[in-house]
Structures are given as C-alpha cells and as structure tokens.
Short mmCIF file of C-alpha atoms in Angstrom, two decimals:
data_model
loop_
_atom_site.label_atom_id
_atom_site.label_comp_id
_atom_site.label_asym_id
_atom_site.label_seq_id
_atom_site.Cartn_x
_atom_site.Cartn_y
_atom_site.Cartn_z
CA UNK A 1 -83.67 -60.18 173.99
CA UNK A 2 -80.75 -58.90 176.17
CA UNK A 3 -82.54 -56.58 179.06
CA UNK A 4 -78.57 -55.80 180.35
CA UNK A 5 -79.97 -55.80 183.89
CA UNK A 6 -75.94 -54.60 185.02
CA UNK A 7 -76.81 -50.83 183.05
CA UNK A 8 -76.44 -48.20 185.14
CA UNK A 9 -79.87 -46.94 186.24
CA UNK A 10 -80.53 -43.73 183.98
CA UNK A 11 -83.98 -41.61 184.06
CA UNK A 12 -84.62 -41.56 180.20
CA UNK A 13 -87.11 -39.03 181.31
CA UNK A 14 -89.25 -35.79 180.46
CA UNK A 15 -88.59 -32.97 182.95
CA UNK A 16 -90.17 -29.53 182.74
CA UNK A 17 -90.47 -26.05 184.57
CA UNK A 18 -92.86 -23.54 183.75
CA UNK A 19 -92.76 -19.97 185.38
CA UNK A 20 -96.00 -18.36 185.76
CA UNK A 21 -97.76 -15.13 186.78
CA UNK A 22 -97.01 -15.64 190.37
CA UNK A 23 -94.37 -18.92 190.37
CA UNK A 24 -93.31 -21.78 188.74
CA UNK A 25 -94.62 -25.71 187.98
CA UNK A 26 -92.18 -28.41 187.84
CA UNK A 27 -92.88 -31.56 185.93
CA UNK A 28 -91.65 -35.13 185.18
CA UNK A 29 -92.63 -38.32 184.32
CA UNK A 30 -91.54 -41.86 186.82
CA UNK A 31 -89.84 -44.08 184.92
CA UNK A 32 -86.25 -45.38 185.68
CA UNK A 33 -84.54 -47.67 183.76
CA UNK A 34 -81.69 -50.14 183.72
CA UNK A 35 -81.31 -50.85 179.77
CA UNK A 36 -84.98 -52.17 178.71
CA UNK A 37 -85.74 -52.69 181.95
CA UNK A 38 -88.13 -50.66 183.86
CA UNK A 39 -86.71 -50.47 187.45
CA UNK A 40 -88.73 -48.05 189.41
CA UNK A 41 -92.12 -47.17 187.19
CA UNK A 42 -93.12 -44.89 189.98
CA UNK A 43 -89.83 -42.40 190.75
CA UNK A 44 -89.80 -39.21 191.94
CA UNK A 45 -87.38 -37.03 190.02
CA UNK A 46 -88.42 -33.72 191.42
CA UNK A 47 -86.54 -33.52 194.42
CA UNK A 48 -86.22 -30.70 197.23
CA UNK A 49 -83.38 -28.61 197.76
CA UNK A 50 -84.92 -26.25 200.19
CA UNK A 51 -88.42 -25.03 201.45
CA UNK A 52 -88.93 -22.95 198.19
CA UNK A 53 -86.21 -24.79 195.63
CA UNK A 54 -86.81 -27.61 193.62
CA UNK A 55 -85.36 -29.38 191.34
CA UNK A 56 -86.32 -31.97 188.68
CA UNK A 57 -83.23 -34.57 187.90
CA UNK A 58 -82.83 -36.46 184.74
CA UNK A 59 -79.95 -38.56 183.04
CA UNK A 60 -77.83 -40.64 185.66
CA UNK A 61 -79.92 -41.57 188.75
CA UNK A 62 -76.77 -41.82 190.95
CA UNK A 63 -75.38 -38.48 189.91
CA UNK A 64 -78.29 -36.85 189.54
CA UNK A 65 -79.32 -37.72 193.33
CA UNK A 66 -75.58 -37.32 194.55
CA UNK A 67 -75.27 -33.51 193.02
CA UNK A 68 -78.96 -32.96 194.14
CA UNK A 69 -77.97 -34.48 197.40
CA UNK A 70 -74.81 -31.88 197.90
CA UNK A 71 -76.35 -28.80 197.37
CA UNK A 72 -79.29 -29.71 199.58
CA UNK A 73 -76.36 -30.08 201.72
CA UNK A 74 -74.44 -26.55 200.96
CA UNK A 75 -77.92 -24.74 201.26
CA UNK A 76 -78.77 -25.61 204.12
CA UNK A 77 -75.53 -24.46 205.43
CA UNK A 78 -75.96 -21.37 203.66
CA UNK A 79 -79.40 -20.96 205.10
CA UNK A 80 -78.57 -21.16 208.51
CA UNK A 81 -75.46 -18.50 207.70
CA UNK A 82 -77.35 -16.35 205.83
CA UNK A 83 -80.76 -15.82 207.96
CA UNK A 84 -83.61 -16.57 205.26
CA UNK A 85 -84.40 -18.97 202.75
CA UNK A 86 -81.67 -19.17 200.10
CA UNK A 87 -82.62 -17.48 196.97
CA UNK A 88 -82.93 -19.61 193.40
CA UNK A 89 -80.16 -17.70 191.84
CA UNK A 90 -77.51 -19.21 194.60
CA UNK A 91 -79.27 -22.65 194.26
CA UNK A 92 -78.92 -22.60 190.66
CA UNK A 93 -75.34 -21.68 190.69
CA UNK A 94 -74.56 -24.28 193.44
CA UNK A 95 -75.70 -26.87 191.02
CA UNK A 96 -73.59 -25.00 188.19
CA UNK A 97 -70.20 -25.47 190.14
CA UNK A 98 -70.66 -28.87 190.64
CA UNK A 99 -72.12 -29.98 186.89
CA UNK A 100 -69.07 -27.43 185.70
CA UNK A 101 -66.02 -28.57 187.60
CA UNK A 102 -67.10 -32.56 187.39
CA UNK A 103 -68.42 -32.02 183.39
CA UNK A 104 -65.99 -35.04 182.86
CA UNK A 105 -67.87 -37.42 184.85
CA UNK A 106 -71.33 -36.48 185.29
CA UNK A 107 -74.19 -37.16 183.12
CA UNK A 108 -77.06 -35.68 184.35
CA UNK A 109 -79.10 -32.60 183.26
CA UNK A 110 -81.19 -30.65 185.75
CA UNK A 111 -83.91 -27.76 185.75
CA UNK A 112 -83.58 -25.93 189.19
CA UNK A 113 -87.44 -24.05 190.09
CA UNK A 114 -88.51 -21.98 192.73
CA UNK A 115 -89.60 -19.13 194.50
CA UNK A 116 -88.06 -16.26 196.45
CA UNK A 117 -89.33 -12.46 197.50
CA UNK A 118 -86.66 -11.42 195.14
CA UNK A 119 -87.28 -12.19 191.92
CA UNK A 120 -90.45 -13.97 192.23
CA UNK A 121 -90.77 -17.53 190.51
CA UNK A 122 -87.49 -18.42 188.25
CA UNK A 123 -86.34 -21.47 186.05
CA UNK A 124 -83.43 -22.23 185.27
CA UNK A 125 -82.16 -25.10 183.17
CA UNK A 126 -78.29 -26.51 183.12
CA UNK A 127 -77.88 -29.27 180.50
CA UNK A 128 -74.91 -31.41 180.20
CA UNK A 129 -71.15 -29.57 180.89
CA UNK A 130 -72.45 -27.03 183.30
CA UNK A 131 -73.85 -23.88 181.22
CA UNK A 132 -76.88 -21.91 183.17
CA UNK A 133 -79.65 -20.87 181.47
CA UNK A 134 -82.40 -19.05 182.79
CA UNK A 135 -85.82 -19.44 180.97
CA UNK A 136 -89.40 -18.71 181.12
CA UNK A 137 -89.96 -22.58 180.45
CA UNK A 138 -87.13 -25.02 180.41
CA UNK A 139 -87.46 -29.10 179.06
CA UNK A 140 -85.06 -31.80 179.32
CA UNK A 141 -84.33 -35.35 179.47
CA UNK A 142 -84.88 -38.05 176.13
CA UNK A 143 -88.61 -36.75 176.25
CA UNK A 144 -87.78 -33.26 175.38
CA UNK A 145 -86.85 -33.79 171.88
CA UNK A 146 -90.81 -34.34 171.26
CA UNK A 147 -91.25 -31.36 173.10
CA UNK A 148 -89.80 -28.48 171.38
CA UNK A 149 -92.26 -28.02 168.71
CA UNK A 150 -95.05 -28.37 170.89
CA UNK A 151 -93.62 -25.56 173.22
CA UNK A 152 -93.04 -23.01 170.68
CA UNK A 153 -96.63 -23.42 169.56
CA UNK A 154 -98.49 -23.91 173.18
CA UNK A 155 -96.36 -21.48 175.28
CA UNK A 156 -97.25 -17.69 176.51
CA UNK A 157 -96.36 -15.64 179.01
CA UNK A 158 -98.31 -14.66 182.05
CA UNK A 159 -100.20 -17.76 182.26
CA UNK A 160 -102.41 -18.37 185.14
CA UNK A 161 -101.22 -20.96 187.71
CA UNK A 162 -103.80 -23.61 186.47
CA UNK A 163 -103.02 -22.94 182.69
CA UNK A 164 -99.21 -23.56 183.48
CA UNK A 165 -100.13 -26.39 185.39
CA UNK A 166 -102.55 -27.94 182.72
CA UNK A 167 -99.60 -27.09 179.70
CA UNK A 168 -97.08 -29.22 181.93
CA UNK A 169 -99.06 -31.94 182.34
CA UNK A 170 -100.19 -32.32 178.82
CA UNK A 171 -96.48 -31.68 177.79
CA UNK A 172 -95.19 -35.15 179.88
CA UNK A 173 -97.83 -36.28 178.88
CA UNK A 174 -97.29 -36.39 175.09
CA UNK A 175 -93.08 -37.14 175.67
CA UNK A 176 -94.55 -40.65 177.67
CA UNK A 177 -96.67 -41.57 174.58
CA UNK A 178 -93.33 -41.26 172.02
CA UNK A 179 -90.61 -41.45 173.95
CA UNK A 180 -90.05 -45.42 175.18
CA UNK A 181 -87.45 -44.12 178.25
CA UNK A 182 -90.45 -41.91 179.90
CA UNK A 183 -93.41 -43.18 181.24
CA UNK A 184 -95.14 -43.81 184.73
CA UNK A 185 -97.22 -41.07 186.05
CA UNK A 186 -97.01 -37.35 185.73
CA UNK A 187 -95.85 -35.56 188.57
CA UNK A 188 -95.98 -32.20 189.12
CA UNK A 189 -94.74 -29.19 191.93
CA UNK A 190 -96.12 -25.77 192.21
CA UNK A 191 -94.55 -23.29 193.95
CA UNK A 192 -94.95 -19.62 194.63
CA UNK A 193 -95.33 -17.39 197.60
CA UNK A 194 -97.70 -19.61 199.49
CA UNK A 195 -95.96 -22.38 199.45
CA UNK A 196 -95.68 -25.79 197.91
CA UNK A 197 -98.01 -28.18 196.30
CA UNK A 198 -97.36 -31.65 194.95
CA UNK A 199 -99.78 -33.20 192.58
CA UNK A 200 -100.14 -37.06 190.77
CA UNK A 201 -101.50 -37.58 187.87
CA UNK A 202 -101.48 -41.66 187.23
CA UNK A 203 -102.20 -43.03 183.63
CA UNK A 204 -106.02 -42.45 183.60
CA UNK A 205 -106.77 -39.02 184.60
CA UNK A 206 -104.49 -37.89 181.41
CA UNK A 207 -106.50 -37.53 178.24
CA UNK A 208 -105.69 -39.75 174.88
CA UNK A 209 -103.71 -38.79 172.36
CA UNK A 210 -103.14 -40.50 168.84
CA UNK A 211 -103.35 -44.32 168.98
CA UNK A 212 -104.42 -44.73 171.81
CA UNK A 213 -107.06 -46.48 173.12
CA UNK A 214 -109.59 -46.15 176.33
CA UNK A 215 -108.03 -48.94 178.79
CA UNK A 216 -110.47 -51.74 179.57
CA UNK A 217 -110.42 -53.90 182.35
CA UNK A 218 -110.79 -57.39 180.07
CA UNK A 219 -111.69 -57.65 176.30
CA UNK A 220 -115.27 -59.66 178.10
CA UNK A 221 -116.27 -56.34 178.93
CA UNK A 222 -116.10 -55.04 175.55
CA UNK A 223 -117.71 -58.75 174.02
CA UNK A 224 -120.68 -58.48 176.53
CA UNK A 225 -121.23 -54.92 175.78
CA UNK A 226 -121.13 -54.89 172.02
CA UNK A 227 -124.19 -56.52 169.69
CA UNK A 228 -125.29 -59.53 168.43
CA UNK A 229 -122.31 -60.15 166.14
CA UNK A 230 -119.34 -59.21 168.44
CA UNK A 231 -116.57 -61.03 166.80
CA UNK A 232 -117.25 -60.10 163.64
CA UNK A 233 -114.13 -58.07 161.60
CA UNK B 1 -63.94 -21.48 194.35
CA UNK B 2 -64.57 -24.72 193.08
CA UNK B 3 -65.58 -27.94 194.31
CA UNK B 4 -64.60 -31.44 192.85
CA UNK B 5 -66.16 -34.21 194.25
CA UNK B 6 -63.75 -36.10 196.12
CA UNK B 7 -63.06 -39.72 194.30
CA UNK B 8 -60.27 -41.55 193.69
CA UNK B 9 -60.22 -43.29 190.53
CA UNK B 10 -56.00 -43.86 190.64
CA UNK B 11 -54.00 -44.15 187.59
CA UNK B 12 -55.00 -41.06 185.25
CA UNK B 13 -52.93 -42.40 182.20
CA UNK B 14 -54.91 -45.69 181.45
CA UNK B 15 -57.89 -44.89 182.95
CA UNK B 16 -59.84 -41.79 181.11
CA UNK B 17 -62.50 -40.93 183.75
CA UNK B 18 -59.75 -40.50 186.47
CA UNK B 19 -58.25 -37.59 184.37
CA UNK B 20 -61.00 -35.16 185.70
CA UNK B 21 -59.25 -32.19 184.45
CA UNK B 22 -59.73 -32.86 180.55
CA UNK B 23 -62.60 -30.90 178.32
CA UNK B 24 -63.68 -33.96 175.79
CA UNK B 25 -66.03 -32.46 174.00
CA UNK B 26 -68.18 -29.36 174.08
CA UNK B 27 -72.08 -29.61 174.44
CA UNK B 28 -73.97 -26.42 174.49
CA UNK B 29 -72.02 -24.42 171.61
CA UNK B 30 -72.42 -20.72 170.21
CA UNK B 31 -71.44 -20.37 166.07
CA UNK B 32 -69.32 -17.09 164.55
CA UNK B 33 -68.67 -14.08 165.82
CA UNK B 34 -68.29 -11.56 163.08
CA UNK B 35 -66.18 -8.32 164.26
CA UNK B 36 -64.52 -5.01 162.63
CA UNK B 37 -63.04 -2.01 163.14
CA UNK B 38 -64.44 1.20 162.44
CA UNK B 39 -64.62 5.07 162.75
CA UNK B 40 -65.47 5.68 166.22
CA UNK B 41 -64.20 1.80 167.49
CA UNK B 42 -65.58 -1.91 167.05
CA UNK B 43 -68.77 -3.18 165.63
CA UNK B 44 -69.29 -6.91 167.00
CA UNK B 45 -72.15 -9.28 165.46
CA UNK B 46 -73.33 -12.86 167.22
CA UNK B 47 -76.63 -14.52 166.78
CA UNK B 48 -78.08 -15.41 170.24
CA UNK B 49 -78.23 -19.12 169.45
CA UNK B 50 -77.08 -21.77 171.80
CA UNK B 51 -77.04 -24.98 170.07
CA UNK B 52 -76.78 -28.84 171.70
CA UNK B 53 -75.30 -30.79 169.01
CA UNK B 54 -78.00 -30.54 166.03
CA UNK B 55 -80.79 -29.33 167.85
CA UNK B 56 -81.42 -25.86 168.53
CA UNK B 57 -81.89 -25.74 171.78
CA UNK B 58 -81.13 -22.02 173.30
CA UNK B 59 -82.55 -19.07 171.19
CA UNK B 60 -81.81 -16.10 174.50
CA UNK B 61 -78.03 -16.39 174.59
CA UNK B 62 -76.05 -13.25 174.86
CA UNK B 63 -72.61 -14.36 173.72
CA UNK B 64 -70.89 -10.70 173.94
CA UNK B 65 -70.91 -9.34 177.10
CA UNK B 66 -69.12 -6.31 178.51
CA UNK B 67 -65.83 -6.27 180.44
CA UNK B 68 -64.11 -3.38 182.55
CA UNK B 69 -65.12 -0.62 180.98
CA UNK B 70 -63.21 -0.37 177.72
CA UNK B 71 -64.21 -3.90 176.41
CA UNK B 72 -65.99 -6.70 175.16
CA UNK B 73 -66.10 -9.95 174.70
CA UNK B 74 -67.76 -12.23 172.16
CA UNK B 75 -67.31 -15.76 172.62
CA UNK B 76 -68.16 -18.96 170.16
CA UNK B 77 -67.66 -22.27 171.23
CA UNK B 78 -68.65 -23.95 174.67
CA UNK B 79 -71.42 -21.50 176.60
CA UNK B 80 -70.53 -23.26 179.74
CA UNK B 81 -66.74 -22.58 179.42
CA UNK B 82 -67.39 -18.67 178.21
CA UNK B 83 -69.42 -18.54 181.58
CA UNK B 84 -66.25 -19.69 183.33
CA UNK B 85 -64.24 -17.11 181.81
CA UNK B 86 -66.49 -13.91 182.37
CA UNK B 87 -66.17 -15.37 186.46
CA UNK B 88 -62.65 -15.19 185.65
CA UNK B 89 -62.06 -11.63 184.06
CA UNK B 90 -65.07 -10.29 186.88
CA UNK B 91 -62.12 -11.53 189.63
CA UNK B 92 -59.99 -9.34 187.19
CA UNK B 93 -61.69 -6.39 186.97
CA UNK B 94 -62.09 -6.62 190.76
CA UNK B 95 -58.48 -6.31 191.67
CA UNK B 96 -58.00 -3.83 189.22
CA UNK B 97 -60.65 -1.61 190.73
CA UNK B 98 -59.65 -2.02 194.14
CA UNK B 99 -55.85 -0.50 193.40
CA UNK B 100 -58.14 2.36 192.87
CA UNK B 101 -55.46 4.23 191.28
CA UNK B 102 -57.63 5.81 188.78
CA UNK B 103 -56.17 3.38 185.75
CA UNK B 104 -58.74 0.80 184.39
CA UNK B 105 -57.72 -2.45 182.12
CA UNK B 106 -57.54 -2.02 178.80
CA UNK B 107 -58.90 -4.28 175.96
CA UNK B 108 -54.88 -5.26 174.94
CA UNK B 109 -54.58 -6.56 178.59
CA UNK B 110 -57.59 -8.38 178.94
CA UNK B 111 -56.95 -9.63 175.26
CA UNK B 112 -53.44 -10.69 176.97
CA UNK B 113 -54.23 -12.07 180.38
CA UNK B 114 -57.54 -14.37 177.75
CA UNK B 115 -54.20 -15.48 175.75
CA UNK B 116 -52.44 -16.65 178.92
CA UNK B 117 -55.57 -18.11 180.06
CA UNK B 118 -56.25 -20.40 177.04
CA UNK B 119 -52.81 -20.99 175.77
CA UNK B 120 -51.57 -22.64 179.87
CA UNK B 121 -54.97 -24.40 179.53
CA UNK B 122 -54.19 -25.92 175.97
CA UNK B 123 -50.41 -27.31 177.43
CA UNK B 124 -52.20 -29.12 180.40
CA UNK B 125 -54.66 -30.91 177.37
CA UNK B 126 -58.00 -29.17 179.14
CA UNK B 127 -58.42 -26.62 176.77
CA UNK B 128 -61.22 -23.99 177.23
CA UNK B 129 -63.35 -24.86 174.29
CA UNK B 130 -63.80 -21.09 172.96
CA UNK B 131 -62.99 -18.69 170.48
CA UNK B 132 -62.99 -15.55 171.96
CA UNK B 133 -63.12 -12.22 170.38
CA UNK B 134 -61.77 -8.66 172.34
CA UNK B 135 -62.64 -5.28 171.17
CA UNK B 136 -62.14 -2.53 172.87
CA UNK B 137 -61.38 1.47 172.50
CA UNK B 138 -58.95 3.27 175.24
CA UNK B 139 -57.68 6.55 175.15
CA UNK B 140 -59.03 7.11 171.57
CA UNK B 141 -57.05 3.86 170.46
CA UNK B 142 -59.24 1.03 168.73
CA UNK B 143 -58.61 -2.09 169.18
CA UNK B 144 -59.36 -5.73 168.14
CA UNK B 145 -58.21 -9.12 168.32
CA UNK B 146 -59.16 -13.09 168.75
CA UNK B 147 -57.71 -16.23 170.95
CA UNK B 148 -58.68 -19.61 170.11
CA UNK B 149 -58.70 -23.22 172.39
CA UNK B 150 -55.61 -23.66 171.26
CA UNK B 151 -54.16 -20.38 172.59
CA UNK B 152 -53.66 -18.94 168.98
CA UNK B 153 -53.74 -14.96 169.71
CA UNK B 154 -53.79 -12.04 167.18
CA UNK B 155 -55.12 -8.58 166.13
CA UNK B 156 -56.72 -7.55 163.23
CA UNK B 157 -58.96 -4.63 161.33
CA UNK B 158 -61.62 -7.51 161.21
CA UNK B 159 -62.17 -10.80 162.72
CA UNK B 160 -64.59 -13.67 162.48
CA UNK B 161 -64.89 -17.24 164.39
CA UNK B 162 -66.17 -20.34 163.09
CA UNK B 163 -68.14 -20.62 160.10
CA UNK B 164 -67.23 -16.71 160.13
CA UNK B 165 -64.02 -17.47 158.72
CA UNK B 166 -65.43 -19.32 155.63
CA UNK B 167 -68.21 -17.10 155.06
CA UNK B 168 -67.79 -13.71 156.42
CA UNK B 169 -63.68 -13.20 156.26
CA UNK B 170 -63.88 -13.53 152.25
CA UNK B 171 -66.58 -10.81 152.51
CA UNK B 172 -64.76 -8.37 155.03
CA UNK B 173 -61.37 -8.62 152.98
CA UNK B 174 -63.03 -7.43 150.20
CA UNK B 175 -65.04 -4.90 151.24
CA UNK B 176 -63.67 -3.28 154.93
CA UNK B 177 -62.02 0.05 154.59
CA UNK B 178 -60.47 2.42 157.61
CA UNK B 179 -63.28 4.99 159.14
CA UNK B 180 -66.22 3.52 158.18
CA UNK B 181 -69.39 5.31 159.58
CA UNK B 182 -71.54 3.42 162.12
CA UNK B 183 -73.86 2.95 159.22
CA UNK B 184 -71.39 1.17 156.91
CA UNK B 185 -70.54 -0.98 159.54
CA UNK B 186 -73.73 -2.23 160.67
CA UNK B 187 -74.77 -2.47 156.79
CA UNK B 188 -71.47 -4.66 156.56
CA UNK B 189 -71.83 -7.03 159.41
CA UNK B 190 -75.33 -7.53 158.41
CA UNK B 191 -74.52 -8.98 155.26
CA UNK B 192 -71.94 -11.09 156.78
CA UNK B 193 -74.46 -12.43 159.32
CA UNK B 194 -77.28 -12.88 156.56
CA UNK B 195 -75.08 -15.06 154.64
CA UNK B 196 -74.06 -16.63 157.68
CA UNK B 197 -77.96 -17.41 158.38
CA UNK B 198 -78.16 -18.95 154.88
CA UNK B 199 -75.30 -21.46 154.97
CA UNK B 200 -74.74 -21.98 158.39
CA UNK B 201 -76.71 -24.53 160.18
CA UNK B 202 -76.45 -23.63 163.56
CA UNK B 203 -77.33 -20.05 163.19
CA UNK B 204 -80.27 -19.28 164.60
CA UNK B 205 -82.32 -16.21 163.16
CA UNK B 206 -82.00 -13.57 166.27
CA UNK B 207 -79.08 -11.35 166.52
CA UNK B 208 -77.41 -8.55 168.63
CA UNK B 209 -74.94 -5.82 167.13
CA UNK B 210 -72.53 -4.56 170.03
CA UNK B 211 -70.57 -1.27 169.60
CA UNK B 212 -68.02 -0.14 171.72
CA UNK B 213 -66.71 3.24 171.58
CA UNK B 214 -64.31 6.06 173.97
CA UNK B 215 -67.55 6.43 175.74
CA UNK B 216 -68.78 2.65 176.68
CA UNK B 217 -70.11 -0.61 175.31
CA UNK B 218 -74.20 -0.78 173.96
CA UNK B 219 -75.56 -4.44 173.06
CA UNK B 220 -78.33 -3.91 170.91
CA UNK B 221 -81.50 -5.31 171.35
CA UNK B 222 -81.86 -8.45 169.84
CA UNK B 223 -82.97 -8.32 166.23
CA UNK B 224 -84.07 -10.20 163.13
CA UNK B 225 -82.93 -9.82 159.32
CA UNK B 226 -85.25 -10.04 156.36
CA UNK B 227 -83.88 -12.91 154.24
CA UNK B 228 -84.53 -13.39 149.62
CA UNK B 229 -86.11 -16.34 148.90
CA UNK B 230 -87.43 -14.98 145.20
CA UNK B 231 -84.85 -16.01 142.81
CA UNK B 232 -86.38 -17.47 139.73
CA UNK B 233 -84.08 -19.96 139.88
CA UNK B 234 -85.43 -21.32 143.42
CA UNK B 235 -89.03 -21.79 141.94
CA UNK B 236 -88.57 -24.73 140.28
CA UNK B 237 -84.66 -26.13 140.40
CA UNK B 238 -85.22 -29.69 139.49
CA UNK B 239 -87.63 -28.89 135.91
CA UNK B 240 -84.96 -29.76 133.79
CA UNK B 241 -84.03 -32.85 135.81
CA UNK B 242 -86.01 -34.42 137.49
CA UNK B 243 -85.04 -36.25 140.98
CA UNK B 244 -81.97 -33.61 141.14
CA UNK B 245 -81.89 -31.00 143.98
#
C-alpha cells in the first residue's frame, strides 16, 4: 500500500463556528495528513489572529498557516493604528483579499470567529476562491459533507453558550467517525465578551455513536470479566 | 487595494501556477437570474442559493444588490467574483458622488463601465466568471440589459441567465407584453422561477423579487413558492412498465 509520504500535508478536517446568545464556539478536529499517513494526530487548527479573533484553518496546512500567519500580521498593525481591538468584520475581509487575489494558488478554506462590542459574536465562513459569507453557524473541511443534514435538523438560534458548545462537539464528533481525513481530538474555542476559553475533548470523553464500541484496555479484561463460557460464539 | 503574495514561480507560459492572474474555474456559484421590463420599471427574480459544485451549500445569498441610486444588479455565476465587482462599482459610485454636481450614474453607464470591465478581463484570459444583469429607471426611462464572462453586452424587454435562458426565455417571449402592472409581473417571474425550481438542480427553494422604479430599488424579503406535485400521472409512472422511470 503506497502511503505517498512526499503529499503535501493537507488537514482533511471538520471545522465549525457556532454563534450564540452572547458569542461564538469554534471547533475542529486534529488530524493532519500526508496521503494515508497521519502526520500530526494532535494539530491545532484553530489558530489566533488577535485577542478576540479566531480562526479555524482547513485544506492546505502551509497555506492555511501562511494566510493565517499574514493577517495576524496586518492586524496587529491595524491594531496598534487604530486604538482598540480590530473588529471581526476587518479580520474577515483581511482573509478575503488574500484567499481572493491568490484563488489560483491557494487551497485552503477558513471560518473566521470572534467577538467585538460592535456586533457582538459573528461567523463568517470563506470557502475556496475567496467569497465571504457570514452565518449563524458555518462548517467546512472533508468532514462537513456529513454535517449538513445534521445541522439543519440540530441547529437554533439563541442557544445558550453550553448548548452551542455541546452541538459543536457532537458535530466533530460525528464527521471523525465517517470521515477517514478527520480524527484526533475535538477542540474547541469560546469566545465572547469575557474573553477566551480553550477546551480538549480527547477520544473518551465523547459519547458512541453507531458501531462503535466501548474501548478496552486488552480483550483479558473482557475474558476475565465475562462467565464460565467466555469464548463461546 | 490588493495584496498578492510575493512568489516567483518564473516562466508563466509552461508553468500554470505561475500565471496567478487566470480564473480556472468557479467554486461557489449562483444559477439564473430572471428579469423584465414593466409599467413603472424592472422586476428582477434570483433564488438566494449559493451552490459549491453539487452540494448546496449557501441558502442566505442576496445575488441582486443595489447600485447608485437608479440601479441594480443581479449577478449568476462566481459569488466571490460578483463580490469583487460591487467593491468595484462602490469605488464608482464614490467618485461620482464626490463631483457633487447634482448628476448621479445611470443604469446605461454602469451597464457600460460592467461591459468594459468584463470584456478587458476576457482579452487578458482572467475572465470574471459572472453573468450580470442591470436594470435600472432614470428620468422616467426604463432600462435593462445583461454582460456575460465573455464580455457579451446587450439590452432587452426581458432577460434571463443560465438555466434562465432554457427555461424562462421560451416563457417570457411568449407571454411579456409592454406596461404590465406590478401584479402581472410578479405573477410572470414567478412562473418562470417555479419552473426554474422544478428542472433546475441548483435552485434552491428561497427567493427575492427586486423592483426598481423612478423612486428607488426594494429587495423583497426572501420568499418561498408553493410547488404541484398531484398529477395523476406522478402517482404511479412505472404501472405499465415496470423498472421504467
């Protein structure tokens, strides 16, 4: 089997942001791969921008972190020049000019969250060639495709921030178990007018869906447990 | 303003990535628009559908938007490259408010200046992947007309993009007339978007009618349509042969 260790390392990935009744939560799985290999199981794809702008990266590693890495760059500049912390909008649009003008060359689709005294907690999501969308809730990445149906069933608005939370976690959660280019842990970012919080949700604290089974530490545990006839079919 | 980041890939002819300047392909797209002329100006119809190659991944885009103050602008195609051009005509409108010598642009300039835009983009083989539609009333004076990628610029009494032309044009031949009422129209371009919704795959079932008028552009609020399902014929196609569809 040909692993093609030379691929370029792409996030398969699920990314999500979710605006709620006071902010938004950002969400991702870890894995990066290089073909069929799994080169960093534990990646963080929600990266900073500024105190109160995130943004969750998927596609291309490199471009992803070299777009993510300029407007860090070009905000922080704009920070400084403009007095106070930059608003979403302008973060957002940053991203834009760079995914529009180079939609040639880059392959990467992002989902820029945050919060600003403005207009409170925003999403927005800009998929491949540069278009801006804002959204209540935005998905992307390979995992998303699983995810559309399950949005348009489990979504509402005003959601508290631990509903939100819960619904983004259980979202990544279902991409990792069908889609073979997410998996890892579930990471997630809240932010709203107090601040930021980062949260890690490894393998076992996520519940089970179809298929799968509780993980054991060694089939011995489950013979010495079991009855008199334990191999038995 | 615009930044490129800086690499240097040399030779643009045999190498494809190097020519940074070249629209391949589109990605997020908008189907038809569906416009006509009527008694008191333009009537323009777009579902609010943004779609990313099969799936349908936008349902909350508003692909006619308002320019200057006598026009508007429905655009299929590539969302990302319609964004572009409303930054372009806002710089437009700009100037043409600061002269602030109490003239405005009209929609046959902006319909112009669109035609110069995507006709100089086609020659340099970076097209703007759009069809755009301009309505627009000034000085009592309708007017309506489309551009294409390929710079392809004309006016009509109605227009359509897309699947439009298949479906709706056929429909709008037939049945347009000069000074229809409001009414007519809407009744009009909802049939064209209905059957539009029926045989078009990437429409999506949420729509806006825009009307602009001597007094200003309204977007309606977006809207669905009631679609017939109950034709005895649909109950049970495949009785008489089985296996058929």
């Amino acid at each position: 089997m040909d692993l093609n260790l030379d691929a370029p390392h792409s996030m398969g990935t699920t990314i999500i942001g979710v605006t709620y009744n006071g902010g938004v939560v950002l969400g991702a799985d870890s894995r990066t791969s290089t073909g069929m290999y799994v080169a960093n199981r534990a990646s963080d794809k929600i990266t900073q921008l500024t105190d109160n702008v995130y943004v969750c990266r998927s596609g291309s590693a490199a471009d992803s972190q070299v777009v993510s890495d300029y407007v860090r760059y070009f905000l922080h500049q704009h920070t400084i020049q403009l007095g106070q912390p930059a608003t979403v909008k302008v973060s957002a649009n940053l991203i834009r000019m760079l995914a529009y003008n180079n939609k040639n060359m880059l392959q990467t689709g992002l989902i820029v969250g945050g919060w600003d005294k403005y207009e409170g907690g925003k999403i927005y999501g800009i998929p491949l060639g540069g278009t801006v969308v804002e959204q209540p809730f935005a998905s992307g990445g390979s995992g998303s495709s699983y995810l559309y149906g399950f949005f348009d069933q489990a979504w509402k608005e005003n959601m508290t921030k631990e509903e939100a939370e819960q619904l983004v976690v259980k979202a990544v959660s279902l991409a990792i178990a069908r889609d073979g280019a997410s998996g890892g842990v579930v990471r997630t970012v809240i932010i709203n007018s107090e601040g930021v919080t980062r949260n890690f949700y490894p393998g076992d604290k996520l519940q089970l869906w179809h298929e799968e089974l509780e993980p054991q530490n060694s089939l011995l545990d489950i013979l010495n447990a079991a009855g008199p006839e334990p191999m038995a079919m | 303003m615009t930044f490129t980041i800086p690499i240097d890939n040399g030779d643009s002819v045999k190498n494809a990535e190097a020519d940074s300047q070249r629209t391949l392909y589109p990605y997020v797209t908008g189907t038809s628009i569906v416009a006509i002329k009527y008694k008191d100006g333009v009537l323009m119809a777009s579902d609010m559908g943004g779609s990313y190659g099969s799936t349908l991944r936008y349902k909350n885009i508003e692909r006619m938007k308002a320019i200057g103050k006598h026009s508007l602008l429905g655009a299929s195609g590539e969302i990302s490259d319609f964004q572009e051009i409303l930054r372009y005509l806002d710089e437009l409108v700009l100037n043409d408010n600061m002269w602030d010598d109490g003239n405005s642009l009209g929609p046959k300039e902006v319909h112009n200046y669109l035609t110069r835009v995507m006709y100089n983009r086609r020659n340099k083989f970076n097209p703007l992947w759009n069809t755009l539609v301009l309505g627009g009333v000034k000085k009592g004076e309708s007017y309506l007309g489309m551009v294409s990628m390929i710079g392809v610029s004309f006016e009509d009494n109605h227009v359509a993009t897309g699947f439009g032309n298949h479906l709706a044009r056929p429909i709008l031949r037939d049945e347009w007339h000069a000074d229809l009422s409001f009414e007519e129209g809407v009744k009009l371009l909802e049939k064209c978007m209905r059957v539009l919704l029926y045989r078009d795959r990437s429409a999506i079932n949420k729509l806006q009618i825009a009307k602009i008028t001597e007094e200003g552009v309204t977007v309606s609020q977006p809207y669905s349509l009631k679609t017939f399902w109950e034709f005895q014929a649909f109950h049970n196609p495949t009785a008489g042969a089985q296996g058929s569809w």
